[in-house]
């Protein structure tokens, strides 16, 4: 057996639990702090919906999104604020429970969960305090504009990519390490 393995049911090696998996919540806190700081700066320094060109393909553009990603449901009368807030709370609780159950060799998974939690809570703050999410990062090319986003969205996206990577390659990597 490899270090950190224990004997599981039916003689198969079971992986040891991660020691203090909730320590990864520091990363969630870092995402929240960076997100709220950049949103505060964008709100103070930018005029609403007036792009400031940074690079030929990148603008800083202050926008308020009452919907979800890609302004999904933004044109509805306001119920979506509470719907998306409930999703953020539920997802954060569920992901934190998942994080508590991680094994010693699941550090990418821990970091990914923390980034998603941080992003969800950063956007949750906006929804509860402002009634909308502050977006300000705007990429574009040849007249096509990607929907504006923020640091919380970056955390969620990187966390989701980490989850995908882990689901595709994590078990193979752990099997190689054990064997």
Tab-separated table of C-alpha atoms in Angstrom:
chain	number	residue	atom	x	y	z
A	1	UNK	CA	0.000	0.000	0.000
A	2	UNK	CA	1.101	3.540	-0.709
A	3	UNK	CA	1.608	6.066	2.081
A	4	UNK	CA	-1.729	7.529	3.161
A	5	UNK	CA	-3.678	4.417	2.104
A	6	UNK	CA	-5.610	2.344	4.587
A	7	UNK	CA	-7.283	-1.027	4.228
A	8	UNK	CA	-10.824	-0.602	2.896
A	9	UNK	CA	-13.755	-2.953	2.420
A	10	UNK	CA	-13.041	-6.262	0.670
A	11	UNK	CA	-9.260	-5.780	0.946
A	12	UNK	CA	-9.035	-2.858	-1.508
A	13	UNK	CA	-6.829	0.010	-0.371
A	14	UNK	CA	-8.863	2.993	0.811
A	15	UNK	CA	-7.397	6.462	0.568
A	16	UNK	CA	-6.897	8.373	3.790
A	17	UNK	CA	-9.025	11.443	4.441
A	18	UNK	CA	-7.455	14.840	3.881
A	19	UNK	CA	-6.268	16.429	7.101
A	20	UNK	CA	-8.163	19.680	7.692
A	21	UNK	CA	-9.745	19.940	4.224
A	22	UNK	CA	-11.611	23.107	5.212
A	23	UNK	CA	-8.271	24.919	5.391
A	24	UNK	CA	-8.780	25.323	1.621
A	25	UNK	CA	-11.495	27.851	2.385
A	26	UNK	CA	-8.681	30.419	2.639
A	27	UNK	CA	-8.657	30.262	-1.173
A	28	UNK	CA	-12.406	30.944	-1.263
A	29	UNK	CA	-11.834	33.926	1.018
A	30	UNK	CA	-9.050	35.202	-1.260
A	31	UNK	CA	-11.386	34.995	-4.277
A	32	UNK	CA	-14.106	36.873	-2.362
A	33	UNK	CA	-11.751	39.640	-1.194
A	34	UNK	CA	-10.183	40.109	-4.638
A	35	UNK	CA	-13.607	40.026	-6.280
A	36	UNK	CA	-15.191	42.595	-3.969
A	37	UNK	CA	-12.128	44.859	-4.099
A	38	UNK	CA	-12.065	44.888	-7.906
A	39	UNK	CA	-15.838	45.434	-8.116
A	40	UNK	CA	-15.563	48.343	-5.681
A	41	UNK	CA	-12.739	49.863	-7.723
A	42	UNK	CA	-14.606	49.372	-11.002
A	43	UNK	CA	-17.754	50.935	-9.558
A	44	UNK	CA	-15.769	53.939	-8.255
A	45	UNK	CA	-13.601	54.557	-11.318
A	46	UNK	CA	-15.755	53.595	-14.295
A	47	UNK	CA	-18.857	55.228	-15.722
A	48	UNK	CA	-21.703	52.812	-16.284
A	49	UNK	CA	-21.673	51.179	-19.756
A	50	UNK	CA	-18.822	53.415	-21.014
A	51	UNK	CA	-15.934	51.196	-22.157
A	52	UNK	CA	-12.360	52.091	-21.289
A	53	UNK	CA	-10.008	50.442	-23.782
A	54	UNK	CA	-7.103	48.658	-22.124
A	55	UNK	CA	-6.001	46.545	-25.100
A	56	UNK	CA	-7.399	46.328	-28.644
A	57	UNK	CA	-9.398	43.261	-27.550
A	58	UNK	CA	-10.075	44.123	-23.889
A	59	UNK	CA	-12.101	46.879	-22.227
A	60	UNK	CA	-13.065	47.725	-18.703
A	61	UNK	CA	-16.829	48.282	-18.890
A	62	UNK	CA	-18.975	48.649	-15.786
A	63	UNK	CA	-22.235	46.716	-16.172
A	64	UNK	CA	-24.884	45.461	-13.764
A	65	UNK	CA	-26.240	41.968	-14.377
A	66	UNK	CA	-29.522	41.023	-12.696
A	67	UNK	CA	-29.402	37.585	-14.288
A	68	UNK	CA	-26.913	34.751	-14.270
A	69	UNK	CA	-24.080	33.920	-16.662
A	70	UNK	CA	-24.506	35.560	-20.063
A	71	UNK	CA	-27.318	37.665	-18.509
A	72	UNK	CA	-29.549	34.590	-18.411
A	73	UNK	CA	-32.974	35.634	-17.035
A	74	UNK	CA	-31.821	39.260	-16.635
A	75	UNK	CA	-34.968	40.622	-18.273
A	76	UNK	CA	-37.311	39.147	-15.646
A	77	UNK	CA	-38.953	41.313	-12.946
A	78	UNK	CA	-36.707	40.402	-9.983
A	79	UNK	CA	-37.549	36.920	-8.730
A	80	UNK	CA	-34.285	35.660	-10.276
A	81	UNK	CA	-32.280	37.631	-7.697
A	82	UNK	CA	-33.543	35.362	-4.925
A	83	UNK	CA	-33.468	32.255	-7.105
A	84	UNK	CA	-29.769	32.737	-7.933
A	85	UNK	CA	-29.024	33.717	-4.333
A	86	UNK	CA	-30.579	30.442	-3.139
A	87	UNK	CA	-28.561	28.505	-5.704
A	88	UNK	CA	-25.340	30.201	-4.518
A	89	UNK	CA	-26.080	29.395	-0.867
A	90	UNK	CA	-27.072	25.804	-1.631
A	91	UNK	CA	-24.079	25.212	-3.885
A	92	UNK	CA	-21.674	26.708	-1.341
A	93	UNK	CA	-23.046	24.502	1.441
A	94	UNK	CA	-22.993	21.393	-0.761
A	95	UNK	CA	-19.459	22.059	-2.007
A	96	UNK	CA	-18.231	22.684	1.540
A	97	UNK	CA	-19.691	19.334	2.645
A	98	UNK	CA	-17.980	17.700	-0.345
A	99	UNK	CA	-14.709	19.426	0.619
A	100	UNK	CA	-14.923	17.973	4.147
A	101	UNK	CA	-14.950	14.466	2.636
A	102	UNK	CA	-11.899	14.843	0.399
A	103	UNK	CA	-9.034	12.384	0.450
A	104	UNK	CA	-5.404	13.237	1.084
A	105	UNK	CA	-4.475	13.184	-2.626
A	106	UNK	CA	-7.312	15.416	-3.867
A	107	UNK	CA	-5.659	18.829	-3.637
A	108	UNK	CA	-6.749	19.961	-7.114
A	109	UNK	CA	-10.306	19.061	-6.193
A	110	UNK	CA	-10.009	21.018	-2.921
A	111	UNK	CA	-8.678	24.104	-4.720
A	112	UNK	CA	-11.371	23.824	-7.398
A	113	UNK	CA	-14.179	23.580	-4.862
A	114	UNK	CA	-12.771	26.541	-2.935
A	115	UNK	CA	-12.613	28.717	-6.058
A	116	UNK	CA	-16.214	27.891	-6.953
A	117	UNK	CA	-17.350	28.642	-3.386
A	118	UNK	CA	-15.466	31.959	-3.394
A	119	UNK	CA	-16.931	32.976	-6.736
A	120	UNK	CA	-20.446	31.994	-5.736
A	121	UNK	CA	-20.222	33.948	-2.480
A	122	UNK	CA	-18.652	36.985	-4.182
A	123	UNK	CA	-21.554	37.201	-6.607
A	124	UNK	CA	-24.017	36.383	-3.811
A	125	UNK	CA	-22.825	39.462	-1.921
A	126	UNK	CA	-23.629	41.617	-4.961
A	127	UNK	CA	-27.071	40.088	-5.403
A	128	UNK	CA	-28.011	40.593	-1.760
A	129	UNK	CA	-26.545	44.091	-1.358
A	130	UNK	CA	-27.109	45.631	-4.808
A	131	UNK	CA	-29.750	43.442	-6.448
A	132	UNK	CA	-27.380	42.788	-9.355
A	133	UNK	CA	-23.869	41.484	-9.994
A	134	UNK	CA	-21.173	43.998	-10.910
A	135	UNK	CA	-19.348	42.990	-14.097
A	136	UNK	CA	-16.505	44.946	-15.663
A	137	UNK	CA	-14.145	42.720	-17.688
A	138	UNK	CA	-15.069	42.833	-21.372
A	139	UNK	CA	-13.271	40.957	-24.160
A	140	UNK	CA	-14.094	41.486	-27.812
A	141	UNK	CA	-12.836	40.743	-31.306
A	142	UNK	CA	-14.016	41.891	-34.744
A	143	UNK	CA	-17.199	43.454	-33.349
A	144	UNK	CA	-18.104	40.370	-31.294
A	145	UNK	CA	-18.257	40.925	-27.532
A	146	UNK	CA	-18.009	38.179	-24.954
A	147	UNK	CA	-20.400	38.932	-22.056
A	148	UNK	CA	-18.742	41.042	-19.363
A	149	UNK	CA	-17.657	39.194	-16.250
A	150	UNK	CA	-15.772	39.664	-12.957
A	151	UNK	CA	-13.210	38.003	-10.672
A	152	UNK	CA	-15.892	35.812	-9.033
A	153	UNK	CA	-16.766	34.459	-12.473
A	154	UNK	CA	-13.074	33.718	-13.090
A	155	UNK	CA	-12.959	31.754	-9.807
A	156	UNK	CA	-16.060	29.778	-10.763
A	157	UNK	CA	-14.697	29.063	-14.244
A	158	UNK	CA	-11.253	27.983	-13.033
A	159	UNK	CA	-12.880	25.839	-10.352
A	160	UNK	CA	-15.167	24.194	-12.911
A	161	UNK	CA	-12.198	23.517	-15.204
A	162	UNK	CA	-10.387	21.930	-12.244
A	163	UNK	CA	-13.404	19.719	-11.549
A	164	UNK	CA	-13.521	18.645	-15.197
A	165	UNK	CA	-9.776	17.937	-15.205
A	166	UNK	CA	-10.059	15.944	-11.987
A	167	UNK	CA	-13.018	13.933	-13.282
A	168	UNK	CA	-11.165	13.075	-16.494
A	169	UNK	CA	-7.660	12.443	-15.186
A	170	UNK	CA	-7.681	12.351	-11.376
A	171	UNK	CA	-8.382	8.688	-10.820
A	172	UNK	CA	-5.830	7.639	-13.456
A	173	UNK	CA	-3.193	9.812	-11.777
A	174	UNK	CA	-4.004	8.392	-8.345
A	175	UNK	CA	-3.876	4.819	-9.697
A	176	UNK	CA	-0.398	5.489	-11.147
A	177	UNK	CA	0.752	6.921	-7.821
A	178	UNK	CA	-0.525	3.861	-5.939
A	179	UNK	CA	0.747	1.340	-8.277
